Short mmCIF file of C-alpha atoms and ligand atoms in Angstrom, two decimals:
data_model
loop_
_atom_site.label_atom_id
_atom_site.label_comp_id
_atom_site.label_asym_id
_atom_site.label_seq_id
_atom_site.Cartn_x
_atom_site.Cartn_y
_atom_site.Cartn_z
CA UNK C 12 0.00 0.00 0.00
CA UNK C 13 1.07 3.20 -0.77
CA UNK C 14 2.04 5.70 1.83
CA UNK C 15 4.34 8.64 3.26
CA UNK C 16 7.72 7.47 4.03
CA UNK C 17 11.19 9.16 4.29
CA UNK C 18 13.34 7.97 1.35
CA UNK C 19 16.97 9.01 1.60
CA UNK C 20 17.37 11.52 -1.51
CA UNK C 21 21.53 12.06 -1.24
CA UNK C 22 24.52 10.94 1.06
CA UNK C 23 27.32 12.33 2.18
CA UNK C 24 30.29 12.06 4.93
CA UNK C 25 33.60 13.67 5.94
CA UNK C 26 37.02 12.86 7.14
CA UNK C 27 39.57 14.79 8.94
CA UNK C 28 43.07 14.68 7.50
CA UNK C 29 45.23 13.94 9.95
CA UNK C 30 45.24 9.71 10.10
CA UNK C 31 46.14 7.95 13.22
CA UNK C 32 47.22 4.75 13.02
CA UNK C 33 47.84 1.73 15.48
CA UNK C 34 51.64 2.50 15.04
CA UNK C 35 51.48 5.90 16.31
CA UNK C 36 49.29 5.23 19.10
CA UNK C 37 52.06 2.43 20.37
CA UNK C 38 54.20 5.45 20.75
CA UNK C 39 51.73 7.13 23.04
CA UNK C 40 50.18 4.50 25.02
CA UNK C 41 51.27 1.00 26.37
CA UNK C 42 49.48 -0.95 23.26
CA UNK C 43 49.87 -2.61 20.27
CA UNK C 44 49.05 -3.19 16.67
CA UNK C 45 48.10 -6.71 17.61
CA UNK C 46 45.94 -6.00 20.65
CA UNK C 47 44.22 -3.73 18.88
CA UNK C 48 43.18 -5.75 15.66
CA UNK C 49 42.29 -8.49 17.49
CA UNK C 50 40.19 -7.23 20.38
CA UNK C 51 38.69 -4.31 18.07
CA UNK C 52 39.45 -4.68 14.56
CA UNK C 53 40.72 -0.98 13.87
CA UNK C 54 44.07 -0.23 12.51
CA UNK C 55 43.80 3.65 11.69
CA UNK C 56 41.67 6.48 12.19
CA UNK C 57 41.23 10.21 11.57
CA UNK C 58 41.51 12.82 13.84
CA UNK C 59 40.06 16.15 13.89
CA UNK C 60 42.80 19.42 13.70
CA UNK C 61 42.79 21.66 16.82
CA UNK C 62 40.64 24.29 14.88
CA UNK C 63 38.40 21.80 13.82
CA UNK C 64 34.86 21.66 15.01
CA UNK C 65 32.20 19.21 14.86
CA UNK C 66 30.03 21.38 12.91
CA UNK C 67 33.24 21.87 10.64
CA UNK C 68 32.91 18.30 10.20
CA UNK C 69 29.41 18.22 9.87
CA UNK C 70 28.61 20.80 7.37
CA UNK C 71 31.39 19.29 5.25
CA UNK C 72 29.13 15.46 5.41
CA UNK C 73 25.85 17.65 5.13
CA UNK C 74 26.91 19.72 2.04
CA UNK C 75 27.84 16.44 0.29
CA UNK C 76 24.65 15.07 1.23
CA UNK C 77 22.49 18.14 -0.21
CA UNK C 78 24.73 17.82 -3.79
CA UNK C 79 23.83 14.06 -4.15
CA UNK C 80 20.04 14.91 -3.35
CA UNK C 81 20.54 17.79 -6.23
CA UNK C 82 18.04 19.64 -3.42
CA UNK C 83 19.07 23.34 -3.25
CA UNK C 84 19.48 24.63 0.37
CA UNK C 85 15.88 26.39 0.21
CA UNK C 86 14.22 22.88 -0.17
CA UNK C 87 15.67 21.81 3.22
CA UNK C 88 13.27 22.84 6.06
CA UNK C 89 14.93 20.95 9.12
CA UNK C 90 18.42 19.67 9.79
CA UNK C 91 18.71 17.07 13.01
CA UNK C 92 22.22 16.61 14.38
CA UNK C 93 23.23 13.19 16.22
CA UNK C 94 26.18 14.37 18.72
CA UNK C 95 27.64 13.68 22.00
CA UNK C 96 30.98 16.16 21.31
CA UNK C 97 28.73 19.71 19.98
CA UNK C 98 30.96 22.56 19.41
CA UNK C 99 29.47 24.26 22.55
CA UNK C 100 26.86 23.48 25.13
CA UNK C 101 24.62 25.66 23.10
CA UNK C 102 23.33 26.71 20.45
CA UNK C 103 23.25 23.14 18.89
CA UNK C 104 25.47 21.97 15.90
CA UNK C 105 22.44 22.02 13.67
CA UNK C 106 21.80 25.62 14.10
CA UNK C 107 25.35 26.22 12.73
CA UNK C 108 24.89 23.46 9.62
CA UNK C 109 21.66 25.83 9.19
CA UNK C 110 23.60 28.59 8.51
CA UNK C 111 26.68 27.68 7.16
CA UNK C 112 24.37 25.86 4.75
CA UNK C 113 22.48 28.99 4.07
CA UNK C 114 19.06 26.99 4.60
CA UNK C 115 16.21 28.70 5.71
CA UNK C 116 14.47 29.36 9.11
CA UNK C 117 12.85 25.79 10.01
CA UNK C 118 13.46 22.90 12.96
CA UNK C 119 17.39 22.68 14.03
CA UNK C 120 18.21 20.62 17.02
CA UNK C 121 20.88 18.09 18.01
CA UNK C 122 19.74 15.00 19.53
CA UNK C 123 22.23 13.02 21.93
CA UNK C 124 22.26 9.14 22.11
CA UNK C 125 25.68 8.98 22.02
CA UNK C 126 26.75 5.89 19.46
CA UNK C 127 22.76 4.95 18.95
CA UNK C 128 22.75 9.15 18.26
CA UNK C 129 22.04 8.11 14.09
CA UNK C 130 19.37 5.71 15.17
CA UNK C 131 17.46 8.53 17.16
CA UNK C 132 18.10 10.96 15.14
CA UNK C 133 16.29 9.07 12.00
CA UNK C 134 13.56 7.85 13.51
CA UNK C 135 13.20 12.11 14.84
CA UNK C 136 13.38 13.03 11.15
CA UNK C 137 11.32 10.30 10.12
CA UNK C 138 8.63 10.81 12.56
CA UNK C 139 8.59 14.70 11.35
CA UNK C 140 8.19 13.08 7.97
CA UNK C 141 5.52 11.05 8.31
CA UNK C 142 2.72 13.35 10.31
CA UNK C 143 3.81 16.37 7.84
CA UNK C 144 5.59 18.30 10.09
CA UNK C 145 8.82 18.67 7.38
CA UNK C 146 8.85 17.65 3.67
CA UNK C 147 13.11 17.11 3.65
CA UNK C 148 15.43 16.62 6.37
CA UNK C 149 19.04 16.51 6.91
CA UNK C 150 19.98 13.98 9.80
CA UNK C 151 24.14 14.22 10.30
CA UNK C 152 25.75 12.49 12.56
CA UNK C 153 28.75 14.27 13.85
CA UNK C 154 31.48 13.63 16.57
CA UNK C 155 35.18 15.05 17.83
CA UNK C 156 35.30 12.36 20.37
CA UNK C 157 39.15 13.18 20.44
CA UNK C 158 38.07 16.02 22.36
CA UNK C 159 36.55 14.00 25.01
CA UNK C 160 39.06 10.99 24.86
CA UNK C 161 41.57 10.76 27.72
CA UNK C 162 44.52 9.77 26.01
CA UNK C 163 46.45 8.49 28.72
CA UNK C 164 43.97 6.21 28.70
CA UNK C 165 44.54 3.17 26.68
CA UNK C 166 41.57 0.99 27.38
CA UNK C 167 39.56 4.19 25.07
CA UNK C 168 41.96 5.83 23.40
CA UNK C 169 42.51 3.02 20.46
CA UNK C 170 38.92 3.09 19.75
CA UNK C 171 37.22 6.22 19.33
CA UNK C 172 38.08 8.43 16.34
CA UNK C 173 36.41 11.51 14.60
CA UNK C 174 34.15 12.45 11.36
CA UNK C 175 30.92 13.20 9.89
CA UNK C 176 27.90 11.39 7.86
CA UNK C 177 24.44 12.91 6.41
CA UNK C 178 21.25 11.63 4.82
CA UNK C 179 19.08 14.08 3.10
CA UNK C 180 15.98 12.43 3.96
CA UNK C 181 12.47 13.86 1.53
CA UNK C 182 9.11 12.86 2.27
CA UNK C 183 7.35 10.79 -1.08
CA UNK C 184 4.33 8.58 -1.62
CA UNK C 185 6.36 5.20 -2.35
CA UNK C 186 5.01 1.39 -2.42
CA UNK C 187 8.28 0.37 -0.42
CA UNK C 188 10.93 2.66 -0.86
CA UNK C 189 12.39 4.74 2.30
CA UNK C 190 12.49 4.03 5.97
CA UNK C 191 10.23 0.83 7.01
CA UNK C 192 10.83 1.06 10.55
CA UNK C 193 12.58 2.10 13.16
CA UNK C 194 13.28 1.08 16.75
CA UNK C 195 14.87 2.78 20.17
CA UNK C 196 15.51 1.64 23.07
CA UNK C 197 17.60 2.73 26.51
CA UNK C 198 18.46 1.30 29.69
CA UNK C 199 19.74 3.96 32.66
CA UNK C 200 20.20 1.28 34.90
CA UNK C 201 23.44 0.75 32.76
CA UNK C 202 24.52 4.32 32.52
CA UNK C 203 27.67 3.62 34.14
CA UNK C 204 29.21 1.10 31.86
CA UNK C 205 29.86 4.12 29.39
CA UNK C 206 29.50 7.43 30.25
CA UNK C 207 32.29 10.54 30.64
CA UNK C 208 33.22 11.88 33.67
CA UNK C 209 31.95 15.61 33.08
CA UNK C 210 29.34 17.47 32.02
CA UNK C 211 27.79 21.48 32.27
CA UNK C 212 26.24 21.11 35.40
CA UNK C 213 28.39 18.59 37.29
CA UNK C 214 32.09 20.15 36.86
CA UNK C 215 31.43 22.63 34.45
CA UNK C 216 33.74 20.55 31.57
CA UNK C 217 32.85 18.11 29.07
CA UNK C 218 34.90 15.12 30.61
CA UNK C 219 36.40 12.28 29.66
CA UNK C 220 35.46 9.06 28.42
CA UNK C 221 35.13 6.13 30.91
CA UNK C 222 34.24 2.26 29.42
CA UNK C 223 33.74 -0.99 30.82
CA UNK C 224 34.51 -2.39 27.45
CA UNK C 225 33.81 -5.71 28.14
CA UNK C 226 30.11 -5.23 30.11
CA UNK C 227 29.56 -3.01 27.00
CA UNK C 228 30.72 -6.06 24.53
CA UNK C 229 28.42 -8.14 26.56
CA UNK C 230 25.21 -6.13 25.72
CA UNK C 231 26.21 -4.82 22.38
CA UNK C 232 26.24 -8.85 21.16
CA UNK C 233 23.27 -9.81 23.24
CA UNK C 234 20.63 -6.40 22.48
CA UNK C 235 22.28 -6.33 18.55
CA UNK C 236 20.98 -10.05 18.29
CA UNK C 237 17.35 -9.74 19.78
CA UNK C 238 17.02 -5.95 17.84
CA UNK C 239 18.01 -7.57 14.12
CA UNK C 240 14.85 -10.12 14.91
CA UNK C 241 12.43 -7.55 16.18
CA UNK C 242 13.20 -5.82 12.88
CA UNK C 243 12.75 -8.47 10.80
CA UNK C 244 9.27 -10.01 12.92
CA UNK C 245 8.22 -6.27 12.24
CA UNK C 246 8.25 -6.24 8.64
CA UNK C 247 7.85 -9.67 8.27
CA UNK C 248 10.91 -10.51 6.04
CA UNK C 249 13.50 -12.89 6.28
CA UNK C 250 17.48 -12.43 6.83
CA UNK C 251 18.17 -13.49 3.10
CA UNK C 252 16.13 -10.67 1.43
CA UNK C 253 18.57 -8.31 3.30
CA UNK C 254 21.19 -6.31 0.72
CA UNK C 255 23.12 -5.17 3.65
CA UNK C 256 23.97 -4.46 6.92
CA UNK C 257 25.49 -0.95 8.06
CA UNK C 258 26.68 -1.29 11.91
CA UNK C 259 27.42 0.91 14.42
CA UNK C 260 31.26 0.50 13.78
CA UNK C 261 32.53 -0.42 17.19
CA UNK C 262 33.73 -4.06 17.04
CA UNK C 263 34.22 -6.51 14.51
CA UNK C 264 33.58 -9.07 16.98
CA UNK C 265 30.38 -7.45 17.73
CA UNK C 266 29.67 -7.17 14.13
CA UNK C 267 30.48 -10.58 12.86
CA UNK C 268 28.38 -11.59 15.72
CA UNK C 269 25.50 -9.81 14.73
CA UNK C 270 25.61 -11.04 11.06
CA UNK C 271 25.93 -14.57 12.42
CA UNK C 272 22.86 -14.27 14.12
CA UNK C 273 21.52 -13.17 10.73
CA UNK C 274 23.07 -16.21 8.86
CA UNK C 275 24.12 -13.00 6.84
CA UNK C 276 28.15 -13.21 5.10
CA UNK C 277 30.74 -10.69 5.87
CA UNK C 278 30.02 -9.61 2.07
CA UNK C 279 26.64 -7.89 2.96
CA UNK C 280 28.05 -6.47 5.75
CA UNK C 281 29.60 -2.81 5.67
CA UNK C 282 32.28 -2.89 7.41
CA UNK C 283 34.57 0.83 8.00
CA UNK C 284 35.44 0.71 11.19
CA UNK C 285 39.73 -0.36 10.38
CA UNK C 286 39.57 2.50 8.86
CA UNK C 287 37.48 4.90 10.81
CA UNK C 288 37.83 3.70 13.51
CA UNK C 289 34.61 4.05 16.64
CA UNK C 290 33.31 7.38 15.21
CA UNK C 291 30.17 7.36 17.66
CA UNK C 292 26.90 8.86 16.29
CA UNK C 293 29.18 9.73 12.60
CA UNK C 294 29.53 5.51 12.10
CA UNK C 295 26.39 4.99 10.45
CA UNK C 296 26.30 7.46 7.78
CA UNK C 297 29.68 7.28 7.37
CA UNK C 298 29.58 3.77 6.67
CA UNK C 299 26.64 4.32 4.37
CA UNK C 300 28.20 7.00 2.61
CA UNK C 301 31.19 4.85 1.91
CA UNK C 302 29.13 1.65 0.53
CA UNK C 303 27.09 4.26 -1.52
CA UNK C 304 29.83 6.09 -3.28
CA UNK C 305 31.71 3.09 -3.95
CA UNK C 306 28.80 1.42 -5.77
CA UNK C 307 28.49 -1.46 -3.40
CA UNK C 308 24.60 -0.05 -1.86
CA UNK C 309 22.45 0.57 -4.86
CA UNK C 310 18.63 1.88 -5.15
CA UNK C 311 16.25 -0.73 -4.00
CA UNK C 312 18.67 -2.57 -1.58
CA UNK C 313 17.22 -3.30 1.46
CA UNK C 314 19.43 -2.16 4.51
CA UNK C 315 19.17 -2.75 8.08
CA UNK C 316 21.17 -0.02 10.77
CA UNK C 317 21.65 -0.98 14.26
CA UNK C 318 23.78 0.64 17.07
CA UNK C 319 24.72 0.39 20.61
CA UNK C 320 25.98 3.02 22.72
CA UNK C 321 26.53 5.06 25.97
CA UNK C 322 23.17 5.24 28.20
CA UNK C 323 22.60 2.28 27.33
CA UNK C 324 20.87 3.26 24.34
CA UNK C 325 20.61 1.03 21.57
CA UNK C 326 18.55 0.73 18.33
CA UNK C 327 17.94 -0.84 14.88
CA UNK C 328 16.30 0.84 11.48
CA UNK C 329 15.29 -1.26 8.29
CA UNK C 330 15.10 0.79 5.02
CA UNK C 331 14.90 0.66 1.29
CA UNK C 332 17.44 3.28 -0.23
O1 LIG W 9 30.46 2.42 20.60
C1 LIG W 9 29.89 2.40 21.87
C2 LIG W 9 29.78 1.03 22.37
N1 LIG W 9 31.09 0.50 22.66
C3 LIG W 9 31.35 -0.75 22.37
O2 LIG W 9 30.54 -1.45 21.79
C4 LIG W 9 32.65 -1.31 22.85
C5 LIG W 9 32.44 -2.69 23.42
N2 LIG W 9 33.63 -3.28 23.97
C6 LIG W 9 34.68 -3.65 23.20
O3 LIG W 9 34.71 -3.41 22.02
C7 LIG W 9 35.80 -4.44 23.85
O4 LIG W 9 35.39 -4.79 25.17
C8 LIG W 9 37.14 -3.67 23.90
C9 LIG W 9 37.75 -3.61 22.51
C10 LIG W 9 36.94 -2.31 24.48
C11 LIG W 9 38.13 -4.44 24.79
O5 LIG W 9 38.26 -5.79 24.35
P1 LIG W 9 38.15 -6.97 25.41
O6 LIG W 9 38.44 -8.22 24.69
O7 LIG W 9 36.82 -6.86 26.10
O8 LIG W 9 39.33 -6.65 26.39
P2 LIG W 9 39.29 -6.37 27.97
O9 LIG W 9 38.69 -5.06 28.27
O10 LIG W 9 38.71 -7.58 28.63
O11 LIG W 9 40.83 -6.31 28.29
C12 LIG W 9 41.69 -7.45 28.15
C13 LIG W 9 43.08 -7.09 28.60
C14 LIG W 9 43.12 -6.40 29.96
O12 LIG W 9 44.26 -6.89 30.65
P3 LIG W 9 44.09 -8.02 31.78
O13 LIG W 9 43.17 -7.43 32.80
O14 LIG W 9 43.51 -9.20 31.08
O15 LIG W 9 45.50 -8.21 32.26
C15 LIG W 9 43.34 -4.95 29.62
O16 LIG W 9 44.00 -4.26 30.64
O17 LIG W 9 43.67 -6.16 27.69
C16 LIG W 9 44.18 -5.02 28.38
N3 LIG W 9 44.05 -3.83 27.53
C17 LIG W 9 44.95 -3.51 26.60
N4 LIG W 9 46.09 -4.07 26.22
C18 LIG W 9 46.77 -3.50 25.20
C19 LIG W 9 43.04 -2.93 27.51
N5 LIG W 9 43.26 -2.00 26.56
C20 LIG W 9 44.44 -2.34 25.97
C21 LIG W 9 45.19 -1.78 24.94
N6 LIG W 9 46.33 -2.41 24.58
N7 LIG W 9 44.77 -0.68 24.26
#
């Protein structure tokens, strides 16, 4: 039946310059290449300049994403930022992709789910999407976690990197094209298995990040495996008619684990995160961005997101690009 969805009109993502790689950060830690391939997967990442912002990064990702919709900025009426690192503790990110952008007066927030920040931020646009509220919306997820990485610390500091994705998301009547569904969820009981140890109105400073990686593993491979089958019971399809999967991008073990539990190969899977490295709420549409441009996604593929992060928070979205 034919109804309102969100289809994703254009893609787009961003990289910092300066690459970081497993090498250097055996120089600056007590590491090494090994430990961190195995137990992660990553061998480089990039890492924002001093000067840089997160809304440096992000309107770099978003203005991508508006040239692949071929939407000019006036079309645009609300941009939705997924961040845990903003540039300040206000005005939000989005305001500043607003402007930068030169789109005109309409909804700008940030939304903060840390590494499940895309998820949220989606379904948010989506939502706005579907009861009328917006026609097209640019959802970016954006993060400097350098800037909130202690890096003395090496149980963190080989994971999390920087960068930028965006989706230009436009509401059209389609028979199955565009987001199918989407699904959040959060735990606070488990707030302190990730969480930094700052904030405005505790010390007055962002903080630093603090993991219990391996609690965090624990639930990441358990809540991955029961949100993949909610999606699927949902829409009533199997595994096999999935194109791909596009993962958070925090562990390959967490990822292969995931597509196991899908009977899915490592072939469907989109896999950036040696690369990128843990880019937070940017993994996603980085990822995406990346399988886009390089031809493997194509129009019609069915693809299923899913994410874990800090809160807990985790969540899962099926769509057909
Ligand atoms: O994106 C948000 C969600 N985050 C995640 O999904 C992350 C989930 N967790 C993980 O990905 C993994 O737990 C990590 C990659 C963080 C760690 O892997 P692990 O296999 O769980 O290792 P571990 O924390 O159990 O540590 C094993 C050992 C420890 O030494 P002992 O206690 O066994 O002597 C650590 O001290 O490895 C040590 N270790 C390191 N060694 C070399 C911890 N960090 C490092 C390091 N280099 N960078």
């Amino acid at each position: 039946m034919s109804q309102i969805r969100s289809v994703i009109q254009g893609t787009g993502s961003y990289l910092p310059e300066k690459i970081l790689t497993n090498a250097d950060l055996e120089k600056m830690v007590d590491t090494s290449d090994e430990w961190i391939v195995q137990r992660s997967g990553i061998r480089s990442r990039h890492i924002a300049a001093e000067d840089e912002t997160t809304a440096d990064l992000a309107i770099h990702a978003a203005r991508k994403a508006l040239e692949a919709s071929g939407f000019a900025a006036e079309r645009i009426d609300g941009v939705i930022v997924a961040t845990t690192t903003p540039d300040q503790t206000f005005p939000a990110v989005a305001v500043k992709v607003q402007a930068a952008l030169g789109i005109p007066p309409g909804l700008a927030f940030d939304v903060q789910a840390v590494c499940t920040g895309f998820v949220y931020a989606l379904t948010v646009a989506d939502n706005f999407i579907k009861t009328g509220g917006a026609k097209r919306i640019l959802v970016i997820g954006a993060e400097k976690m350098s800037s909130i990485v202690n890096w003395e610390d090496r149980t963190t500091c080989v994971l999390f990197a920087d960068g930028a994705g965006a989706v230009v998301l436009e509401a059209q009547e389609t028979d199955g094209q565009g987001i199918l569904s989407t699904h959040l969820y959060a735990d606070g009981t488990l707030r302190d298995f990730l969480y930094t140890d700052g904030g405005p109105s505790s010390t007055g400073a962002a903080g630093h990040i603090i993991m219990q990686g391996r609690e965090v593993f624990k639930y990441a491979v358990n809540h991955m495996a029961d949100i993949v089958g909610e999606v699927l019971e949902h829409n009533d399809v199997s595994a096999e008619t999935l194109d791909w999967l596009v993962p958070h991008q925090a562990n390959l073990r967490i990822i292969e684990s995931t597509a196991k539990k899908l009977d899915l190969s490592m072939g469907k899977v989109v896999v950036t995160l040696d690369h990128h490295g843990n880019t937070s709420a940017a993994s996603i549409p980085l990822a995406l961005d990346e399988a886009v441009r390089d031809g493997r996604i194509k129009r019609g593929n069915l693809l299923l997101f899913e994410a874990l992060g800090g809160g807990l928070t985790w969540g899962a979205a099926l769509a057909r690009y």
